[in-house]
């Protein structure tokens, strides 16, 4: 990797002046980058800048010209209890989904890594929820949780765990837990596949050495396997955090953020503010705050990436 | 494409990381294993039994909702829902699937296909060129350009949807493919660049240098040496993007208002809010909508898994 530099300059065509060849290479280098830079710049960063702009300028009733209001709009939003509900929901949702997906993903990966039969078929079947379109998964779970017709109540009833039907998605006390379970089902295969690939990189000799030294299964897992895939665990937690924090489809279809805002997270609330109530200014404030919260995560994420991936 | 071709370039990016991953992961999941059951009653036999039971349990738990979806989709509309719910209908029927093939749904499929294919073509092209440029030329500032491209993944879609909607409205592009593709590209170009970077880095620069020594220009070397070798990476990236784009919901919901321009996920979500949800039709349509991506996934699964792990295991 470090000798990439040699591809430039080192092999300038004979005869042609070195600087001409080099300039041509540079031209190619830059023009190859342009499409991606223009698309990402124009469609991600320009709108992002626009969102920030919209939050510090406001159109007042008296003038059509936007007035600079500084952080006034942020102060207003931070003073509402709804904002803090959305923050709390986002944290509860993200932390629990990420934890459950990673624990389940790792546990199942460890199970599948034990020389079982039909590994390929098993992996294909377990990946299906992840390939299933988000809207389909959301509609399916909405139906699963249906108080009268749903499978969840039917199963719990026949197991004797509940005595009368529960409207899982319609009461503030259970709605969040219900969507978290659905998200676990939908998203764990991602972690599972990543961890399955990671487990195959663990040095077998080390595990054998630990066995010879008398380490039990749990000890081998804890002191040999986990340390050797620790980097991947950290990276995967960060990735799933970003996915989960931004995940819109499931909650929007299942509950629309209700009941009583009990499942509103940033993406769903931003959408409702913007396209339900046409409060574009407020929506942008929420949007910028959501982006800032992710930046905190992003800093960690990039620090994870830098040593080996991105340079 | 045969297995050797598919597998080999994928194992390379990780070997480049200088970790011990390389040899062990050449074909991680597909390696055939000899399974020694041991004699009945032995400790190993019991262990295998318990693990297999666990395996079946996990499969059952994960598949249960999917099986139920299928079972409801073939339940006749006049067969009342058994209370408590029953897992299989008495007289299965395919009538519900008619909904999924009505003209409006056919239109949703058309829209989804047009938008997905265009988005994937644009993103893979832009991503491949950018990844090649960043990995082969070491110009000043390229590291920051790469960061600029990849960091875009961190910007929440919900944050840019509001200004994007404003821009789209200003240019009178609501309800157009251009608007949808433009919005989707914000998600897919950064991902494509990142994934393809891993694959491009696995192709030794010496191959192009050799071609250029033989008189090929840089562009010819790229087209005739790099692109063919990057094919498995292009396939992996395309499958990944297809899964992402086929189910995209937020942008499609925001940027289309006319029924004619809806994509499949938005069309499906219309079922909610209709007078009492017709679950039979809904589940049939859901299955129908999932089939294209499932089929694609089934055939290209190997690339898909490679792409998934290239993205994450790389770090």
XYZ file of C-alpha atoms in Angstrom:
626
model
C 0.000 0.000 0.000
C 2.742 2.434 0.781
C 4.374 2.196 -2.596
C 1.339 3.576 -4.387
C 3.373 6.690 -5.052
C 5.550 4.732 -7.396
C 2.713 4.519 -9.881
C 3.016 8.220 -10.432
C 6.085 9.604 -12.148
C 7.966 6.367 -12.011
C 6.620 5.120 -15.283
C 6.298 8.146 -17.464
C 6.283 7.072 -21.089
C 9.661 7.242 -22.725
C 10.245 10.253 -24.890
C 7.403 12.386 -23.641
C 8.486 15.106 -21.272
C 8.130 14.036 -17.702
C 6.115 17.075 -16.704
C 3.620 16.684 -19.563
C 2.970 13.070 -18.619
C 2.658 14.054 -15.041
C 0.212 16.806 -15.807
C -1.875 14.382 -17.817
C -1.921 11.982 -14.869
C -3.015 14.777 -12.571
C -5.751 15.744 -14.970
C -7.025 12.173 -14.984
C -6.775 11.985 -11.206
C -8.844 15.107 -10.717
C -11.436 14.409 -13.392
C -11.998 10.900 -12.024
C -12.818 12.428 -8.665
C -15.113 15.098 -10.014
C -18.382 13.169 -10.541
C -18.437 11.856 -6.984
C -17.353 15.177 -5.502
C -19.964 17.133 -7.461
C -22.764 14.712 -6.599
C -21.918 14.474 -2.909
C -21.067 18.142 -2.570
C -24.121 19.374 -4.410
C -26.624 16.948 -2.980
C -25.386 16.369 0.573
C -23.296 19.301 1.712
C -25.130 22.115 -0.086
C -28.488 21.033 1.390
C -26.786 20.565 4.770
C -25.428 24.117 4.596
C -28.872 25.277 3.558
C -30.387 23.538 6.590
C -27.937 25.299 8.899
C -28.651 28.613 7.165
C -32.382 28.133 7.626
C -31.946 27.681 11.351
C -30.116 30.953 11.959
C -32.243 33.069 9.647
C -35.956 33.356 10.095
C -38.709 34.883 8.054
C -40.731 37.157 10.266
C -44.317 38.146 9.795
C -43.355 41.710 8.902
C -40.717 41.289 6.251
C -40.247 38.831 3.472
C -36.494 39.240 3.850
C -35.076 36.587 6.199
C -33.622 38.103 9.360
C -30.570 36.841 11.146
C -31.739 35.466 14.477
C -28.648 33.602 15.628
C -29.362 30.717 17.927
C -32.794 32.066 18.854
C -34.619 29.165 17.192
C -32.408 26.619 18.914
C -33.184 28.203 22.274
C -36.901 27.995 21.584
C -36.722 24.343 20.588
C -34.513 23.363 23.517
C -37.119 24.904 25.804
C -39.864 22.548 24.688
C -40.536 19.292 26.458
C -41.194 17.585 23.120
C -37.569 18.113 22.165
C -36.350 16.312 25.252
C -38.852 13.525 24.673
C -37.441 13.059 21.183
C -33.871 13.083 22.527
C -34.721 10.524 25.197
C -36.593 8.296 22.748
C -33.739 8.478 20.258
C -31.261 7.426 22.920
C -33.423 4.601 24.281
C -34.175 3.372 20.769
C -30.586 3.577 19.503
C -28.898 2.111 22.568
C -31.293 -0.791 22.987
C -31.497 -1.711 19.310
C -27.728 -1.524 18.872
C -27.052 -3.570 21.994
C -29.611 -6.243 21.160
C -28.592 -6.501 17.522
C -24.927 -6.852 18.385
C -25.428 -9.328 21.211
C -27.813 -11.450 19.137
C -25.628 -11.126 16.047
C -22.495 -12.192 17.896
C -24.214 -15.010 19.779
C -25.731 -16.488 16.640
C -22.472 -16.048 14.737
C -20.672 -17.994 17.484
C -23.337 -20.695 17.268
C -23.061 -20.957 13.482
C -19.290 -21.057 13.741
C -19.403 -24.406 15.595
C -19.099 -26.676 12.572
C -22.846 -27.054 12.138
C -24.482 -28.648 9.144
C -26.205 -26.582 6.451
C -24.363 -23.442 7.408
C -24.930 -21.836 4.006
C -28.678 -22.459 4.039
C -28.970 -21.311 7.640
C -27.168 -18.101 6.859
C -29.366 -17.452 3.846
C -32.545 -17.956 5.872
C -31.334 -15.794 8.740
C -30.367 -13.012 6.333
C -33.874 -12.775 4.894
C -35.224 -10.217 7.400
C -32.367 -7.922 6.498
C -33.044 -8.177 2.770
C -36.770 -7.688 3.287
C -37.690 -4.079 2.431
C -38.058 -1.951 5.576
C -41.624 -0.990 4.762
C -42.585 -4.639 4.364
C -40.982 -5.528 7.676
C -42.755 -2.627 9.347
C -46.161 -3.557 7.921
C -45.587 -7.179 8.885
C -44.794 -6.274 12.480
C -47.690 -3.875 12.663
C -49.818 -6.853 11.766
C -47.935 -9.141 14.186
C -48.809 -6.732 16.998
C -52.460 -6.343 15.983
C -54.456 -6.742 19.215
C -57.088 -9.095 17.763
C -55.546 -10.684 14.690
C -51.860 -10.572 15.534
C -49.622 -13.551 16.034
C -47.856 -12.057 19.055
C -50.957 -12.041 21.216
C -51.997 -15.447 19.901
C -48.669 -16.981 20.879
C -48.496 -15.282 24.257
C -52.086 -16.282 24.945
C -51.553 -19.916 24.176
C -48.388 -19.887 26.260
C -50.476 -18.487 29.100
C -48.282 -15.406 29.462
C -51.083 -12.896 28.986
C -54.732 -13.281 29.893
C -56.221 -10.638 27.586
C -55.120 -9.077 24.329
C -52.554 -6.319 24.522
C -52.471 -3.413 22.038
C -48.692 -3.367 21.928
C -48.288 -0.441 19.556
C -51.118 1.643 20.958
C -50.017 2.184 24.531
C -47.089 4.425 25.497
C -45.720 1.877 27.952
C -45.216 -0.903 25.404
C -44.880 0.838 22.023
C -41.148 1.526 22.242
C -40.304 -1.993 23.387
C -42.450 -3.370 20.571
C -40.667 -1.432 17.828
C -37.287 -2.284 19.365
C -38.092 -5.993 19.083
C -39.124 -5.532 15.452
C -35.897 -3.635 14.753
C -33.882 -6.387 16.393
C -35.471 -8.937 14.063
C -34.910 -6.764 11.012
C -31.342 -5.724 11.699
C -29.482 -8.446 13.566
C -28.437 -10.344 10.395
C -26.100 -7.521 9.462
C -24.156 -7.936 12.691
C -24.377 -11.698 12.411
C -22.730 -11.808 8.994
C -20.041 -9.342 9.995
C -19.235 -11.297 13.155
C -19.344 -14.614 11.342
C -16.689 -13.344 8.935
C -14.709 -11.926 11.852
C -14.820 -15.176 13.807
C -13.255 -17.015 10.916
C -10.215 -14.779 11.231
C -9.559 -15.809 14.818
C -6.327 -17.737 15.076
C -7.147 -21.400 15.643
C -3.749 -22.095 17.177
C -4.426 -19.577 19.914
C -7.721 -21.220 20.736
C -6.081 -24.616 20.814
C -3.288 -23.322 23.021
C -5.875 -21.923 25.422
C -7.677 -25.257 25.428
C -4.492 -27.074 26.220
C -3.907 -24.633 29.061
C -7.282 -25.667 30.461
C -9.400 -22.651 29.464
C -13.098 -23.440 29.426
C -15.350 -22.462 26.512
C -16.472 -19.200 28.072
C -12.915 -18.279 29.016
C -11.687 -19.016 25.515
C -14.443 -16.797 24.166
C -13.825 -14.009 26.636
C -10.027 -13.959 26.608
C -9.096 -15.195 23.132
C -11.978 -14.639 20.708
C -13.320 -11.299 21.914
C -9.933 -9.560 22.079
C -9.011 -10.669 18.578
C -12.217 -9.293 17.059
C -12.469 -6.267 19.354
C -11.734 -3.821 16.541
C -14.541 -5.234 14.421
C -16.934 -5.189 17.367
C -16.229 -1.527 17.971
C -16.593 -0.658 14.308
C -19.791 -2.642 13.966
C -21.314 -0.973 17.004
C -20.585 2.402 15.486
C -22.026 1.382 12.115
C -25.213 -0.024 13.608
C -25.521 3.080 15.764
C -25.543 5.274 12.675
C -28.024 3.011 10.868
C -30.326 2.831 13.868
C -30.240 6.500 14.790
C -31.282 7.350 11.212
C -33.818 4.572 10.751
C -37.141 5.977 9.705
C -39.245 3.310 7.968
C -40.064 1.010 10.849
C -41.285 3.521 13.407
C -43.048 5.693 10.872
C -45.097 2.774 9.528
C -45.638 1.028 12.857
C -46.612 3.941 15.087
C -46.009 7.286 13.303
C -44.162 8.286 16.460
C -47.162 7.734 18.688
C -48.871 7.083 20.928
C -48.341 10.451 22.655
C -44.908 10.890 21.003
C -43.675 7.864 22.913
C -41.848 6.463 19.881
C -40.870 9.673 18.073
C -37.181 9.699 17.268
C -35.315 12.383 15.318
C -36.034 11.176 11.763
C -39.742 10.587 12.361
C -40.244 13.845 14.234
C -38.330 15.836 11.607
C -40.508 14.320 8.910
C -43.676 15.074 10.814
C -42.641 18.661 11.515
C -41.687 19.247 7.886
C -44.230 17.343 5.880
C -47.046 16.975 8.391
C -47.065 20.439 9.965
C -45.036 22.414 7.392
C -42.807 23.770 10.162
C -39.742 23.725 7.949
C -37.742 26.007 10.228
C -38.288 23.862 13.310
C -37.662 20.717 11.288
C -34.299 22.101 10.201
C -33.328 22.874 13.791
C -34.088 19.278 14.749
C -32.220 18.121 11.666
C -29.077 20.076 12.488
C -29.140 18.889 16.100
C -29.525 15.295 14.901
C -26.555 15.757 12.583
C -24.495 17.222 15.437
C -25.337 14.270 17.659
C -24.146 11.950 14.935
C -20.959 13.954 14.474
C -20.010 12.958 17.983
C -20.420 9.358 16.882
C -18.757 10.067 13.549
C -15.592 11.281 15.223
C -15.303 7.941 16.971
C -16.224 6.137 13.782
C -13.522 7.826 11.723
C -10.954 7.302 14.407
C -11.754 3.604 14.187
C -11.391 3.654 10.440
C -8.247 5.634 10.045
C -5.544 3.236 11.194
C -6.230 0.701 8.481
C -8.961 1.743 6.112
C -9.000 5.401 5.194
C -5.776 7.259 4.991
C -18.717 -16.271 -12.992
C -16.857 -19.056 -11.352
C -15.950 -19.265 -7.758
C -12.222 -18.651 -8.043
C -12.733 -15.400 -9.885
C -15.329 -14.243 -7.456
C -13.511 -15.057 -4.325
C -9.983 -14.088 -4.969
C -10.050 -10.315 -5.318
C -12.171 -10.133 -2.218
C -9.653 -11.798 0.017
C -7.024 -9.317 -1.016
C -8.125 -6.056 0.569
C -7.926 -7.615 3.967
C -4.578 -9.239 3.414
C -3.352 -5.771 2.624
C -4.287 -4.698 6.082
C -1.383 -6.731 7.248
C -3.530 -8.626 9.695
C -3.708 -12.331 10.140
C -7.065 -12.419 8.416
C -5.903 -13.175 4.928
C -5.462 -16.903 4.633
C -8.264 -17.844 6.980
C -10.922 -15.912 5.128
C -10.229 -16.777 1.534
C -13.684 -18.308 1.361
C -14.920 -18.013 4.897
C -18.486 -19.200 4.876
C -18.393 -21.539 1.963
C -15.596 -23.765 3.084
C -16.829 -27.310 3.315
C -16.241 -28.898 6.619
C -16.093 -32.473 7.698
C -18.420 -32.950 10.542
C -17.506 -35.554 13.086
C -20.608 -36.477 14.975
C -18.938 -38.867 17.355
C -20.641 -41.959 18.621
C -24.104 -41.691 20.182
C -23.904 -40.977 23.863
C -20.458 -39.426 23.641
C -19.893 -35.898 24.855
C -19.293 -34.628 21.347
C -22.530 -36.199 20.143
C -24.523 -34.500 22.880
C -22.859 -31.193 22.124
C -23.700 -31.435 18.421
C -27.261 -32.325 19.291
C -27.705 -29.329 21.578
C -26.117 -26.965 19.072
C -28.267 -28.283 16.232
C -31.388 -27.826 18.338
C -30.315 -24.253 19.056
C -29.711 -23.712 15.357
C -33.213 -24.933 14.516
C -34.692 -22.796 17.263
C -33.032 -19.650 15.918
C -34.160 -20.445 12.383
C -37.718 -21.049 13.578
C -37.834 -17.812 15.567
C -36.508 -15.739 12.696
C -38.622 -17.399 10.021
C -41.893 -17.396 11.953
C -42.983 -13.864 10.970
C -42.052 -14.529 7.340
C -43.998 -17.778 7.229
C -46.942 -16.029 8.766
C -46.740 -13.301 6.148
C -46.917 -15.940 3.432
C -49.698 -17.812 5.184
C -51.860 -14.694 5.453
C -51.104 -13.792 1.854
C -52.696 -17.046 0.651
C -55.653 -16.902 3.003
C -58.989 -16.436 1.192
C -60.551 -13.067 1.976
C -63.753 -14.730 3.085
C -62.045 -17.105 5.465
C -62.396 -15.257 8.740
C -59.340 -14.673 10.809
C -59.268 -17.397 13.364
C -59.053 -15.997 16.834
C -56.577 -16.877 18.137
C -54.566 -16.650 14.929
C -53.934 -19.849 13.034
C -50.700 -20.496 11.224
C -52.043 -21.973 7.988
C -55.295 -21.237 6.083
C -57.823 -23.994 5.405
C -58.137 -23.273 1.702
C -55.045 -21.551 0.378
C -55.562 -19.240 -2.603
C -53.487 -16.935 -4.756
C -56.322 -14.449 -5.281
C -54.790 -11.851 -2.994
C -51.837 -11.588 -5.303
C -54.050 -10.008 -7.940
C -53.763 -6.720 -6.020
C -50.032 -6.695 -6.440
C -50.400 -6.842 -10.198
C -53.051 -4.226 -10.689
C -52.069 -1.337 -12.988
C -51.170 1.012 -10.146
C -48.831 -1.519 -8.609
C -47.281 -2.274 -11.956
C -46.557 1.421 -12.196
C -44.911 1.382 -8.746
C -42.714 -1.490 -9.854
C -41.751 0.354 -13.021
C -40.854 3.481 -11.045
C -38.811 1.506 -8.529
C -36.928 -0.333 -11.242
C -36.130 2.807 -13.238
C -34.967 4.696 -10.170
C -32.986 1.780 -8.712
C -31.169 0.909 -11.911
C -30.264 4.521 -12.683
C -29.117 5.178 -9.140
C -26.937 2.084 -9.117
C -25.388 2.883 -12.512
C -24.571 6.455 -11.515
C -23.291 5.562 -8.052
C -21.115 2.656 -9.123
C -19.587 4.696 -11.947
C -18.884 7.723 -9.778
C -17.697 5.531 -6.912
C -15.396 3.434 -9.093
C -13.740 6.470 -10.682
C -13.313 8.178 -7.320
C -12.001 5.054 -5.621
C -9.499 4.492 -8.424
C -8.320 8.069 -8.335
C -7.875 8.119 -4.582
C -6.092 4.783 -4.419
C -3.721 5.291 -7.369
C -2.777 8.955 -7.339
C -1.314 10.539 -4.292
C -2.057 14.175 -4.837
C -2.145 16.726 -2.077
C -5.553 16.991 -0.461
C -6.864 13.663 -1.752
C -7.072 12.298 1.755
C -9.414 15.119 2.634
C -11.472 14.601 -0.495
C -11.908 10.976 0.482
C -12.930 11.987 3.972
C -15.354 14.498 2.447
C -16.948 11.738 0.367
C -17.125 9.112 3.069
C -18.186 11.426 5.884
C -21.331 12.190 3.884
C -22.641 8.865 5.162
C -22.907 10.481 8.548
C -25.326 13.196 7.466
C -28.814 11.977 8.411
C -31.173 11.708 5.462
C -33.819 13.370 7.603
C -31.578 16.429 7.979
C -31.187 17.056 4.281
C -34.683 16.079 3.222
C -36.122 19.468 4.203
C -33.667 21.616 2.184
C -33.629 19.027 -0.613
C -37.401 19.282 -0.836
C -37.060 23.077 -1.116
C -34.503 22.772 -3.906
C -36.597 20.201 -5.754
C -39.665 22.415 -5.520
C -37.736 25.477 -6.677
C -36.612 23.682 -9.816
C -40.075 22.243 -10.315
C -38.790 18.682 -10.054
C -41.361 17.228 -7.663
C -42.659 13.895 -8.941
C -39.767 13.285 -11.287
C -37.276 10.464 -11.542
C -34.482 13.041 -11.505
C -35.449 14.195 -8.016
C -35.606 10.671 -6.664
C -32.329 9.616 -8.248
C -30.668 12.798 -7.008
C -31.860 12.083 -3.492
C -30.867 8.415 -3.560
C -27.401 9.286 -4.800
C -26.770 11.115 -1.508
C -26.925 7.734 0.220
C -25.349 5.539 -2.416
C -22.331 7.428 -3.777
C -20.502 7.583 -0.422
C -21.204 3.893 0.252
C -20.179 2.868 -3.261
C -16.935 4.839 -3.004
C -16.062 3.261 0.308
C -16.834 -0.289 -0.754
C -15.128 -0.034 -4.131
C -12.058 1.498 -2.543
C -11.428 -1.775 -0.734
C -11.741 -3.753 -3.953
C -9.615 -1.377 -6.039
C -6.865 -1.420 -3.459
C -6.757 -5.193 -3.765
C -5.763 -4.930 -7.437
C -1.982 -4.651 -7.659
C -0.925 -1.406 -9.389
C 1.847 -3.377 -11.087
C -0.703 -4.814 -13.508
C -1.575 -1.396 -14.881
C 2.056 -0.368 -14.857
C 2.882 -3.395 -16.964
C 0.123 -2.486 -19.397
C 1.374 1.081 -19.559
C 4.934 -0.081 -20.166
C 3.544 -1.975 -23.115
C 2.219 1.264 -24.493
C -1.286 1.492 -23.074
C -2.423 4.883 -21.886
C -3.651 5.330 -18.328
C -7.248 5.353 -19.495
C -6.775 2.164 -21.492
C -5.117 0.512 -18.535
C -8.054 1.512 -16.367
C -10.650 0.293 -18.823
C -8.937 -2.910 -19.904
C -7.132 -3.994 -16.741
C -8.724 -2.455 -13.683
C -12.415 -2.538 -14.547
C -12.473 -6.248 -15.470
C -10.565 -7.139 -12.318
C -12.884 -5.023 -10.203
C -15.957 -6.836 -11.492
C -16.633 -8.877 -8.340
C -16.369 -5.659 -6.351
C -18.723 -3.922 -8.741
C -21.169 -6.820 -8.380
C -20.940 -6.777 -4.579
C -21.465 -3.021 -4.467
C -24.383 -3.183 -6.893
C -26.209 -5.851 -4.904
C -25.682 -3.907 -1.707
C -26.986 -0.716 -3.321
C -29.929 -2.599 -4.819
C -31.016 -3.762 -1.369
C -30.692 -0.214 -0.026
C -32.385 1.560 -2.923
C -35.215 -0.924 -3.468
C -36.503 -0.273 0.042
C -35.775 3.455 0.313
C -38.793 5.111 1.851
C -38.114 8.545 3.368
C -37.001 10.337 0.180
C -39.608 8.635 -1.973
C -42.342 9.574 0.483
C -41.225 13.207 0.611
C -40.453 13.865 -3.034
C -43.455 12.260 -4.695
C -47.012 13.424 -4.292
C -48.728 11.948 -7.325
C -49.737 8.308 -7.291
C -48.101 7.794 -10.655
C -44.647 8.518 -9.333
C -44.712 6.402 -6.192
C -42.140 3.758 -5.681
C -43.067 0.329 -4.399
C -42.460 1.020 -0.669
C -44.561 4.199 -0.750
C -47.286 2.423 -2.692
C -47.309 -0.301 -0.073
C -47.511 2.163 2.787
C -50.757 3.457 1.249
C -52.457 0.386 2.645
C -52.313 2.006 6.049
C -55.098 4.451 6.614
C -57.351 2.771 4.135
C -60.671 1.846 5.708
C -59.609 -1.179 7.767
C -56.436 -2.744 6.488
C -57.084 -5.647 4.133
C -54.342 -7.787 5.541
C -54.619 -10.548 2.957
C -54.000 -8.120 0.080
C -51.379 -6.265 2.066
C -49.366 -9.374 2.853
C -49.664 -10.639 -0.727
C -48.381 -7.319 -2.049
C -45.620 -7.350 0.547
C -44.471 -10.757 -0.603
C -44.654 -9.693 -4.253
C -42.616 -6.567 -3.543
C -39.964 -8.541 -1.722
C -39.589 -11.199 -4.385
C -37.404 -9.263 -6.871
C -34.849 -8.325 -4.240
C -34.981 -11.794 -2.681
C -34.306 -13.442 -6.035
C -31.460 -11.059 -6.746
C -30.117 -11.715 -3.285
C -30.386 -15.462 -3.687
C -28.329 -15.544 -6.859
C -25.783 -12.932 -5.896
C -25.615 -13.772 -2.221
C -21.948 -14.562 -2.280
C -21.097 -11.115 -3.604
C -23.553 -9.581 -1.236
C -21.958 -11.163 1.805
C -18.540 -10.237 0.462
C -19.706 -6.640 0.146
C -21.171 -6.618 3.606
C -17.996 -7.923 5.142
C -15.699 -5.838 2.958
C -17.414 -2.772 4.331
C -17.265 -3.711 7.952
C -14.563 -6.287 8.501
C -12.129 -4.072 6.681
C -11.734 -1.791 9.655
